[in-house]
Coordinates of C-alpha atoms in Angstrom, one line a residue:
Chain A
X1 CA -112.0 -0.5 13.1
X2 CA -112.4 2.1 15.9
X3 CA -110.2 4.8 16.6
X4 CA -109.9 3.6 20.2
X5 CA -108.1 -0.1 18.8
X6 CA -105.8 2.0 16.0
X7 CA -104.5 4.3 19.0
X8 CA -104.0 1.0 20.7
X9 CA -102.2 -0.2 17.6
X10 CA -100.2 2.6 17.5
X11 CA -99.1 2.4 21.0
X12 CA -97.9 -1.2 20.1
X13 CA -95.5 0.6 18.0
X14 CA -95.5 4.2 20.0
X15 CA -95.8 3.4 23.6
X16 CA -95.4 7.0 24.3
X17 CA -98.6 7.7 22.1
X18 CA -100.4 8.9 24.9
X19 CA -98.3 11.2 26.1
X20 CA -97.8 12.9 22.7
X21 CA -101.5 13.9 23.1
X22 CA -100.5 16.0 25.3
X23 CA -99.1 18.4 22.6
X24 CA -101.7 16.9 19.8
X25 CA -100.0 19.4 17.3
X26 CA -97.1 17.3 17.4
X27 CA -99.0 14.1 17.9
X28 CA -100.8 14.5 14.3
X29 CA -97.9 16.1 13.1
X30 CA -95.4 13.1 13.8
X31 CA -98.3 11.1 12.6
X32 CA -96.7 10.8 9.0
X33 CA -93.2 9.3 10.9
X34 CA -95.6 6.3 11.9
X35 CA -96.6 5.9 8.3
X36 CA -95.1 2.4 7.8
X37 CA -95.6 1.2 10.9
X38 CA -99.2 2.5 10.9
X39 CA -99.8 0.7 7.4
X40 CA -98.3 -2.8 8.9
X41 CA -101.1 -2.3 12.1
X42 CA -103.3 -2.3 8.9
X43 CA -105.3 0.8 9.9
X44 CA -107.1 2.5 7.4
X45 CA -105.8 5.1 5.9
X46 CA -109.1 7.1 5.6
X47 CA -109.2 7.1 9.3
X48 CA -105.9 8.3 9.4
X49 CA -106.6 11.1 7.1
X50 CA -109.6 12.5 9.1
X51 CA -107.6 12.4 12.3
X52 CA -104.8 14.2 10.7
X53 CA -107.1 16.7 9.2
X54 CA -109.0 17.5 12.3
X55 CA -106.1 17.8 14.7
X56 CA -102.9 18.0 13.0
X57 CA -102.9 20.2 9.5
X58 CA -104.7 23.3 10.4
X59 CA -102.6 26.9 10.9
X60 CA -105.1 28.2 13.2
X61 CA -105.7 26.8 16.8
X62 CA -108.9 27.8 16.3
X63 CA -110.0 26.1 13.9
X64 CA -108.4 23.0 15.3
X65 CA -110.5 23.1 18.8
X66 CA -113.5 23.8 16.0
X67 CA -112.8 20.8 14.3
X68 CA -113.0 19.0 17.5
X69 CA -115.8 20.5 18.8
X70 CA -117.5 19.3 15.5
X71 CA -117.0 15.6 15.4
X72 CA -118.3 15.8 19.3
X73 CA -121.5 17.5 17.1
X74 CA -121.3 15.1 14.3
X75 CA -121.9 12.3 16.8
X76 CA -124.4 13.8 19.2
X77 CA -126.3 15.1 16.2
X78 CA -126.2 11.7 14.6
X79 CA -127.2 10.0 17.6
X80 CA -130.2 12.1 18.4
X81 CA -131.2 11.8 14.7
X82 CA -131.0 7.4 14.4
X83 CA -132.8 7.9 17.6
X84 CA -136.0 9.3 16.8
X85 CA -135.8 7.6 13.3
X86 CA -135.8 4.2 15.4
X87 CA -139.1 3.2 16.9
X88 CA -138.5 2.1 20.4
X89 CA -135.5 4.5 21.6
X90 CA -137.4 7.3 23.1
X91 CA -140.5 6.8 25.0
X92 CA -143.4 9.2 23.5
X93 CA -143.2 11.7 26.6
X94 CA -139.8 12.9 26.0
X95 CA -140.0 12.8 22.4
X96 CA -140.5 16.4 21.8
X97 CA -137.4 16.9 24.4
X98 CA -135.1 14.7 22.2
X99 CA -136.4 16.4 18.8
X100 CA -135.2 20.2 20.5
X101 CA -132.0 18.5 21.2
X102 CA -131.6 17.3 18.0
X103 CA -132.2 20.5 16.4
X104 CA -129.8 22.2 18.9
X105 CA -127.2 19.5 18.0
X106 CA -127.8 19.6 14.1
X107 CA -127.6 23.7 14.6
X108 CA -124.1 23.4 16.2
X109 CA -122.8 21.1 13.9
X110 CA -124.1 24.2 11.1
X111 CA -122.7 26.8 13.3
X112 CA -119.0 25.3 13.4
X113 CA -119.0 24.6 9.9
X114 CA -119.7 27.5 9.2
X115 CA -116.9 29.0 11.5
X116 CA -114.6 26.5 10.3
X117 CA -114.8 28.0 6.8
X118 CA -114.7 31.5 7.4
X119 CA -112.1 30.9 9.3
X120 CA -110.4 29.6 6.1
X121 CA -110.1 26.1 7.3
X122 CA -111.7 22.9 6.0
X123 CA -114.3 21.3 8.5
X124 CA -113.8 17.3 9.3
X125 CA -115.9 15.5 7.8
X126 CA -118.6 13.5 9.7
X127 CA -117.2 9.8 10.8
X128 CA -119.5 6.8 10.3
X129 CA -121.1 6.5 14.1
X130 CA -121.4 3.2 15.7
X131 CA -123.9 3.2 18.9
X132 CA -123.8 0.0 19.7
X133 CA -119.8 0.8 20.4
X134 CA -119.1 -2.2 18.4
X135 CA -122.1 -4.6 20.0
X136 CA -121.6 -3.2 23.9
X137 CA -125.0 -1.1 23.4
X138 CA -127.3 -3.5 21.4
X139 CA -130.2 -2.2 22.3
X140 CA -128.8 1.0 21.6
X141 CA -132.2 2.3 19.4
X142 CA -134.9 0.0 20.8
X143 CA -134.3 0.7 24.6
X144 CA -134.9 4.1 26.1
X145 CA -133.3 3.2 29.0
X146 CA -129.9 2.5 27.5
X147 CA -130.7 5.3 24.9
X148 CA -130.9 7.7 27.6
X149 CA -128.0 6.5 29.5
X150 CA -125.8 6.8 25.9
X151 CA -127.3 10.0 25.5
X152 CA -126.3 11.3 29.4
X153 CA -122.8 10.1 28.4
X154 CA -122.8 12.9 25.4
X155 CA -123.9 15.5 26.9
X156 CA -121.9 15.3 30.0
X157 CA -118.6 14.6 27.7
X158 CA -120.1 17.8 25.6
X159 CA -119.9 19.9 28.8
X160 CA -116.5 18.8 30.0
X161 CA -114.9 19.0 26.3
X162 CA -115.8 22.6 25.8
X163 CA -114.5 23.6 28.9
X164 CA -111.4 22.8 28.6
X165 CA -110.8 24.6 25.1
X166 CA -111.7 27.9 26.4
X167 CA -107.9 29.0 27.0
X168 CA -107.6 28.6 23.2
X169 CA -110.0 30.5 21.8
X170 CA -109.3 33.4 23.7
X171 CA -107.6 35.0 20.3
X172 CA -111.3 35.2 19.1
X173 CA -113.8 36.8 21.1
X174 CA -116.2 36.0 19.3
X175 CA -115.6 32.2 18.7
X176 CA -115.2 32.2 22.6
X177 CA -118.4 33.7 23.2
X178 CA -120.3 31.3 20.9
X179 CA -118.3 28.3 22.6
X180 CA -119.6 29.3 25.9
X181 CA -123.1 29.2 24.5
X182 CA -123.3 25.6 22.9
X183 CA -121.4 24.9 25.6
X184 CA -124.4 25.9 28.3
X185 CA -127.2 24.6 25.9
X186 CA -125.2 20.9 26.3
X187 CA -125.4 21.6 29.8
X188 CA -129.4 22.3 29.9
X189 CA -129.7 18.8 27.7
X190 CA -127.5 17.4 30.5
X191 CA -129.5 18.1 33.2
X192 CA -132.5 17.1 31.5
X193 CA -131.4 13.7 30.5
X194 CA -130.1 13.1 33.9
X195 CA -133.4 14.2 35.7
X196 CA -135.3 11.9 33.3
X197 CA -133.3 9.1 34.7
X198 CA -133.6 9.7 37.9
X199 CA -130.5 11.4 38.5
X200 CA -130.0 15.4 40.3
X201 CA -129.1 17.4 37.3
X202 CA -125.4 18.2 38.5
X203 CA -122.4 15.7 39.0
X204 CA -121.8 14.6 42.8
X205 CA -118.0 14.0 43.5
X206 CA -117.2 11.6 40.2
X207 CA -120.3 9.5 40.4
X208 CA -121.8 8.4 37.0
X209 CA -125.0 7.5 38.5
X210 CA -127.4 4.6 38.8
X211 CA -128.1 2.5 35.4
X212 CA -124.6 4.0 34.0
X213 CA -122.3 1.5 32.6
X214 CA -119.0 0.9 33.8
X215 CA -117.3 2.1 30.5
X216 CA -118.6 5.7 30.8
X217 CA -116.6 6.2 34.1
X218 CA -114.0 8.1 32.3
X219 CA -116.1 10.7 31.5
X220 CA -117.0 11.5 35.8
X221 CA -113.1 11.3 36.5
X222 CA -112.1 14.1 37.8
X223 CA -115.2 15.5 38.8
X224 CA -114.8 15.0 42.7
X225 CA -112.4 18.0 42.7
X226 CA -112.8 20.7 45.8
X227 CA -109.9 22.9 45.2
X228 CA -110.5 25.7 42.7
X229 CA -107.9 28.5 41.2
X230 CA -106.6 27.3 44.8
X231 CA -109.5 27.9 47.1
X232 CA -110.2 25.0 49.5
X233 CA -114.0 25.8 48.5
X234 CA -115.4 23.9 51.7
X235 CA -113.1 25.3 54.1
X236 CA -114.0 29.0 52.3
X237 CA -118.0 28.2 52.1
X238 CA -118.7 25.7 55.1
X239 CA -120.2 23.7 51.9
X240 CA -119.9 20.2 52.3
X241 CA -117.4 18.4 49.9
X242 CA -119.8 16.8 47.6
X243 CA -122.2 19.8 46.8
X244 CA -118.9 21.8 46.6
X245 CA -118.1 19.5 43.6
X246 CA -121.5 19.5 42.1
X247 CA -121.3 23.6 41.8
X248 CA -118.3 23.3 39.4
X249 CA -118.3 21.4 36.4
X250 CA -115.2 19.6 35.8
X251 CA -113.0 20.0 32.2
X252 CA -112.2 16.9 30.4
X253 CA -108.7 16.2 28.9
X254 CA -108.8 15.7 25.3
X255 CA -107.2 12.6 24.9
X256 CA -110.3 11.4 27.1
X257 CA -112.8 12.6 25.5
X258 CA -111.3 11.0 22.1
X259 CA -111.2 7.7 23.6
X260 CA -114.6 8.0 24.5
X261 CA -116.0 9.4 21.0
X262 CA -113.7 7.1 19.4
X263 CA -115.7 4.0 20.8
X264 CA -118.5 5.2 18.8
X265 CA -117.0 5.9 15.2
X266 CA -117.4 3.0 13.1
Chain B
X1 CA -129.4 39.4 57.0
X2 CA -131.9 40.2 54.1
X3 CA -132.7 44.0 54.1
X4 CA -136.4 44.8 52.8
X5 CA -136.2 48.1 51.1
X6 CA -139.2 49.4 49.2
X7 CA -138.1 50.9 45.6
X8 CA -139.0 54.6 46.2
X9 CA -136.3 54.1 49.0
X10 CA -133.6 53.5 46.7
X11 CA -131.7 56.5 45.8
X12 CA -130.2 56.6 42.0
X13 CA -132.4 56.0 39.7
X14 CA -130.2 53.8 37.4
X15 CA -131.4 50.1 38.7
X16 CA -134.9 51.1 38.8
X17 CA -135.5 52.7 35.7
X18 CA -135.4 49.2 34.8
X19 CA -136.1 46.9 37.5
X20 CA -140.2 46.8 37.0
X21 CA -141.8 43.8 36.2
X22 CA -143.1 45.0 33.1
X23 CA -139.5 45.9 31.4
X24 CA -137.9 42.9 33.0
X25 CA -140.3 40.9 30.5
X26 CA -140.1 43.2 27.6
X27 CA -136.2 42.1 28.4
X28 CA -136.5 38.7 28.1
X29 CA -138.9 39.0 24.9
X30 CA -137.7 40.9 22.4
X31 CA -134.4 40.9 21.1
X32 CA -134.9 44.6 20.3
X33 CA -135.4 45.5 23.3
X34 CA -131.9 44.7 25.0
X35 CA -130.7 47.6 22.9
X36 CA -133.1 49.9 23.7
X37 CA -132.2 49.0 27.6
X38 CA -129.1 49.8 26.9
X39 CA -130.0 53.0 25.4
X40 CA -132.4 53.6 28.7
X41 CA -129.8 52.7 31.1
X42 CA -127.1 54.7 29.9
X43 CA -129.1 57.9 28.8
X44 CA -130.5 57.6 32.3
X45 CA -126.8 57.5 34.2
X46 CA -124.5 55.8 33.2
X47 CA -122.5 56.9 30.0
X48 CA -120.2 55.1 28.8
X49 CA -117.6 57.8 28.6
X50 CA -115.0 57.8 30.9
X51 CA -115.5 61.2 31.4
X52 CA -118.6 61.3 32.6
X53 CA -119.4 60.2 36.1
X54 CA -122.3 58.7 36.7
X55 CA -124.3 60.1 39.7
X56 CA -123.2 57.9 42.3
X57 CA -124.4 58.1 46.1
X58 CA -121.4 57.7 48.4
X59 CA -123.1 54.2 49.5
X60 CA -122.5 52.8 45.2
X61 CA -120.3 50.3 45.2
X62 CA -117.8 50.3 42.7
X63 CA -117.0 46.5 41.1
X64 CA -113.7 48.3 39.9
X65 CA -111.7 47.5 36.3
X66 CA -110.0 44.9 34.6
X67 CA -110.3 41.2 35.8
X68 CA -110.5 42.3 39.2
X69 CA -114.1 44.0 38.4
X70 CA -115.3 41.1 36.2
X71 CA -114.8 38.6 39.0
X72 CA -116.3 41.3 41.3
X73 CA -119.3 41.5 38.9
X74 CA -119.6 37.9 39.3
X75 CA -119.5 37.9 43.2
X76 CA -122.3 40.7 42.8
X77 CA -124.5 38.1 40.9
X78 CA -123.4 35.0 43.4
X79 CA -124.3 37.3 46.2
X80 CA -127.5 37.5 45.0
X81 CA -128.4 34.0 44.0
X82 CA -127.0 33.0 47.7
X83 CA -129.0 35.1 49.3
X84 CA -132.6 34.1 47.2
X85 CA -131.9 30.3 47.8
X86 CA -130.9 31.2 51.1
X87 CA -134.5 33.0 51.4
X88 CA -136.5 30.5 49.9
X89 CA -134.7 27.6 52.2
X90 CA -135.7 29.5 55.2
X91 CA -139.0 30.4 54.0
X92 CA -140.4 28.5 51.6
X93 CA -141.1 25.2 53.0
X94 CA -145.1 25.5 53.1
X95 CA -144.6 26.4 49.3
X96 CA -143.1 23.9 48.0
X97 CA -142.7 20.2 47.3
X98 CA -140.3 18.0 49.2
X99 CA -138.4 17.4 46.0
X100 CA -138.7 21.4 44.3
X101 CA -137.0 22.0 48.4
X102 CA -134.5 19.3 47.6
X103 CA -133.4 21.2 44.4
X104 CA -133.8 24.5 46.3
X105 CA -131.5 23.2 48.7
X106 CA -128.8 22.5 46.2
X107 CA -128.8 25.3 44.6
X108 CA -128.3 27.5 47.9
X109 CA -125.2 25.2 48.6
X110 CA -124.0 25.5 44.8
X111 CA -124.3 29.2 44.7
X112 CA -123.0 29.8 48.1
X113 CA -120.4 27.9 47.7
X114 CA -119.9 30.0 44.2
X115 CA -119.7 33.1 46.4
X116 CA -117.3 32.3 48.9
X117 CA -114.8 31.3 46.2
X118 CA -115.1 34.5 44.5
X119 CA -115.0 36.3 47.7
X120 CA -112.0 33.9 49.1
X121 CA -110.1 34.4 45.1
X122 CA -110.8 38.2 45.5
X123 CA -109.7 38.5 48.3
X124 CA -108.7 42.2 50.0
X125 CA -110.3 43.1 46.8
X126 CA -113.5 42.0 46.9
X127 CA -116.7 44.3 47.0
X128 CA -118.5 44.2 50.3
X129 CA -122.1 42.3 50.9
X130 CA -124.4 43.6 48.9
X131 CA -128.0 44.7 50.4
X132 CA -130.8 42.6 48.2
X133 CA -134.1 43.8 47.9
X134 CA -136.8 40.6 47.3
X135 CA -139.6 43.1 48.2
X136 CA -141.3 41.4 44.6
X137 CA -141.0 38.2 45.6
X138 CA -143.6 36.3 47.8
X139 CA -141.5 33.2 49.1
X140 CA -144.9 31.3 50.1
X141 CA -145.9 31.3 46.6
X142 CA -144.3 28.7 44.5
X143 CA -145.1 30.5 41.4
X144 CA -143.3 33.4 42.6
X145 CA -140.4 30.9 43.5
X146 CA -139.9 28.6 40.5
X147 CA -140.1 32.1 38.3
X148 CA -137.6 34.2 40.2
X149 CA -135.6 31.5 40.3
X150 CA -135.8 31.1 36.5
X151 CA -134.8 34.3 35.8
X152 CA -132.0 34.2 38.2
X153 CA -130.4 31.2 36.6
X154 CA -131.1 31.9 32.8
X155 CA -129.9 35.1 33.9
X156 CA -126.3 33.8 35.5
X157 CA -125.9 31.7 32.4
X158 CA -126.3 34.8 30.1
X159 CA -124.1 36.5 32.4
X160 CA -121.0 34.4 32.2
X161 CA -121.3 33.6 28.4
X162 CA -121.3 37.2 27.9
X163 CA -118.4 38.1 30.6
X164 CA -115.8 35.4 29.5
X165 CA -114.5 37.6 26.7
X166 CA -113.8 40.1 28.8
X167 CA -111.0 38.7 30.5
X168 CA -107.8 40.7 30.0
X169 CA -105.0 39.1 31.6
X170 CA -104.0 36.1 29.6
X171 CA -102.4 34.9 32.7
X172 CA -104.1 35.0 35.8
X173 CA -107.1 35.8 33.6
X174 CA -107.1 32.1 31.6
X175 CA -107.8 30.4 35.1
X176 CA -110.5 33.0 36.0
X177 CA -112.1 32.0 32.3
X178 CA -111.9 28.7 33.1
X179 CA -113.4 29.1 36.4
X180 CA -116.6 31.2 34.5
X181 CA -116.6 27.7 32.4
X182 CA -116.3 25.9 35.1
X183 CA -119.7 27.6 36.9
X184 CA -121.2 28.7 33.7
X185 CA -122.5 25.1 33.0
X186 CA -123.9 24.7 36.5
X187 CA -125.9 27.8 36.5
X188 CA -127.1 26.0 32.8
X189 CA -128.1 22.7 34.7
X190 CA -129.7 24.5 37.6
X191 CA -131.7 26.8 34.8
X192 CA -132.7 23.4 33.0
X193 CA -133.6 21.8 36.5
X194 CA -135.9 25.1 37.6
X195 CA -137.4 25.3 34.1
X196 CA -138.1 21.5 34.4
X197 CA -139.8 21.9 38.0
X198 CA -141.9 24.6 36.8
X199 CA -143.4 22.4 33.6
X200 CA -142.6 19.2 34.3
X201 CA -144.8 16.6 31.6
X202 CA -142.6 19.1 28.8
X203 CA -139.1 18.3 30.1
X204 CA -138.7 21.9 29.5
X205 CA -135.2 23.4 29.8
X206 CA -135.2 26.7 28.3
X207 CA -136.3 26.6 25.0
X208 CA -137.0 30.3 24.5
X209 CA -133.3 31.0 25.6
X210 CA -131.9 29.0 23.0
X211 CA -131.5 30.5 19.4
X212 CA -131.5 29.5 16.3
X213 CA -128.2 28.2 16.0
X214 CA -128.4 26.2 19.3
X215 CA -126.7 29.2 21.2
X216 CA -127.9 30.5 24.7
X217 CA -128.0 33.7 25.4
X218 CA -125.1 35.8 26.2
X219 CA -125.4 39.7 28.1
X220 CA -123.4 42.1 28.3
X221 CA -122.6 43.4 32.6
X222 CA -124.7 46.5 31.6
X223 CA -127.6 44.3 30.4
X224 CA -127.3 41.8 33.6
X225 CA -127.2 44.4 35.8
X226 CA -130.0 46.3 34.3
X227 CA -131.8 42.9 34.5
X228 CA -130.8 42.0 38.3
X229 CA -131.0 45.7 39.4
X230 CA -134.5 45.4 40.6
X231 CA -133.3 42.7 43.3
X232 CA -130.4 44.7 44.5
X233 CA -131.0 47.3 46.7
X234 CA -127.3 48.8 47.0
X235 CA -126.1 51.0 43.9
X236 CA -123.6 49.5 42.2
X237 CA -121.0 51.2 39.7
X238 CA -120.2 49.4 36.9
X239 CA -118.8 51.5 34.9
X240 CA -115.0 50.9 35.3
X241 CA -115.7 47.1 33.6
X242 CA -113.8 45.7 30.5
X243 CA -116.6 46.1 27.4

């Protein structure tokens, strides 16, 4: 079962779930009051657990946008590795592309570990990854096109998901700093994997782009926006609108960007 | 609009004791070598202690202190991306491919549109336009083009990684952190998208910016500065910045 169905579940019996992720701290945390009723959705406890340990239990804030940050690793990590095991998911030319990014992604998943634990906090433990999202990408490892398109979906979730963490990791300077770094490497692979396809490298208004299914939409929402720190950018520049929204990349609300990783964990 | 001023005619030594060719590589390949920039640029004018002013001409511009001169810092570096892109739109047709001049195109929008929203968030307190100097550039040669172009981006992407600690005001200042986030990932595309024109059958994005533990790479305003100096023909005083 997918996280995306047990959130649905719980909303059955919650139907304020969503707005609890608004305060996630108190999401997770209340997360033992839905005990029974969680058990009568019949939703593994396991799944439960690693929810609870990567967004509810932790004392630091830190360590809790860490933990986020490294199931968003876990997956792209995992996905980049199935990929190149799989004959047929990445055409030979952009192999050695797709084996840097999977170093990069493996490295960041070491990286946050690794801050995790000095930070005295216990890093999540890597989900079991689905790719075909339970049989909506079937040709998930044996057709680059869809490979690539999964793959754009990461790496443009990666970009927005950081962004919006920033804010709380401004207690560690050095946390922040190495944030902002994965957080522009995501953002080279990004443009990559978009220019492979086809696409311009940046994000017009909240267009996902040709070949992009329908279910990935989420992740462009939002993206069309012109104001910013409450500049009317176009009236400022004389930019047009949609390059105004290409020059600034967009952050993605949390409780998105779990509903998208969620349709991927086993 | 784009002043042509040849090196010698720069007063203050500080921006050229660095700005040659020659050093800007050494920059950009050895690790080692940022510190002994640092070392360079501040034995040569710019100590860090407040007490020391650094021999300024009364045209240096001053990017001031706080948040104020962080967001200044980055209007200095938007002001000069504008104005390249700018450049190469107006002059590099014969040089380059329809689609590198469809990319070239966006990325003049992208960054102008960058500068105008610092200059419009800034403000009364924003620096005036700064005088560029692209004497080193030849903008019918696509080589030159593609390359300046890749240091300005990898550059602008060091720039912001290293500048979003620096914010103060937890405030005002968390919006303008979010805004460097916000830009920061652009300037990454655009560096992936010039790095890609310039070797295309490698799908190259960067690699020798990325470390070992999948980080780009993040520079301190003194090291920027020391880096973009060669392009910028005004003196500019940073020495008022958050470090």
């Amino acid at each position: 079962m997918n996280i995306f169905r047990i959130i649905q579940e719980i909303e059955k019996v919650d139907g304020e779930v969503y707005d609890r992720f608004a305060s996630r701290r108190q999401a997770f945390s209340s997360l033992g009051s839905f005990g029974k009723k969680v058990a009568l959705a019949a939703v593994p406890i396991a799944m439960g657990t690693m929810f609870k340990k990567a967004y509810g239990q932790s004392t630091s804030g830190i360590a809790d946008v860490l933990n986020y940050a490294l199931t968003l690793e876990y997956l792209e990590a995992d996905f980049y590795m199935q990929g190149l095991a799989a004959s047929g998911a990445i055409a030979s030319e952009n192999m050695a592309f797709f084996e840097d990014v999977r170093d990069h992604e493996v490295a960041h998943v070491a990286f946050l570990k690794t801050a995790i634990t000095s930070l005295g906090a216990t890093p999540v433990d890597k989900p079991t990854f689905d790719f075909s999202a339970g049989g909506a990408f079937p040709d998930w490892n044996s057709n680059p096109a869809t490979y690539l398109a999964l793959s754009q979906a990461f790496e443009d979730t990666g970009v927005r998901a950081y962004k919006g963490q920033a804010a709380n990791l401004v207690a560690s300077n050095e946390v922040l700093t190495a944030a902002l770094q994965i957080h522009a490497v995501e953002a080279r692979h990004a443009a990559i994997v978009r220019r492979i396809r086809g696409l311009k490298g940046w994000i017009t208004n909240d267009e996902r782009g040709a070949g992009m299914p329908a279910p990935t939409q989420a992740i462009y929402d939002g993206e069309a926006e012109t104001m910013q720190a409450g500049v009317d950018v176009p009236a400022v520049s004389g930019v047009a609108a949609a390059s105004v929204t290409e020059a600034f990349d967009e952050p993605l609300p949390m409780e998105t960007v779990l509903n998208v990783a969620s349709l991927f964990i086993a | 609009m784009r002043e042509q001023t040849k090196p010698e005619e720069r007063e203050g030594g500080l921006m050229k004791s660095l700005g040659g060719p020659m050093q800007r590589r050494t920059f950009f390949r050895y690790a080692g070598a940022t510190a002994a920039a640092t070392t360079l640029l501040l034995t040569t004018s710019c100590d860090e202690d407040d007490e020391v002013t650094p021999p300024m001409n009364d045209k240096a511009v001053d990017l001031g202190s706080g948040d104020i001169g962080i967001l200044n810092y980055a209007y200095a570096l938007e002001q000069l991306e504008a104005a390249f892109y700018t450049a190469v739109v107006a002059e590099s047709a014969s040089a380059l491919s329809a689609d590198e001049m469809m990319v070239m195109q966006d990325l003049m929008a992208h960054e102008v549109a960058h500068r105008e929203f610092f200059k419009a968030a800034l403000g009364n307190k924003a620096i005036p336009d700064l005088e560029v100097d692209f004497s080193s550039i030849n903008f019918k040669d696509k080589n030159s083009v593609l390359q300046t172009a890749k240091t300005f981006e990898d550059l602008g992407v060091a720039a912001y990684n290293g500048a979003g600690k620096l914010f103060t005001d937890t405030g005002a200042g968390l919006t303008y952190l979010l805004m460097g986030g916000k830009i920061v990932s652009v300037e990454a595309r655009h560096a992936a998208a010039i790095h890609d024109l310039i070797s295309e059958n490698a799908r190259a994005y960067g690699a020798e910016m990325v470390d070992a533990n999948g980080l780009d790479r993040a520079m301190s305003p003194t090291e920027v500065l020391g880096a973009a100096g060669a392009f910028i023909a005004t003196e500019i005083n940073f020495s008022n910045l958050p470090k």
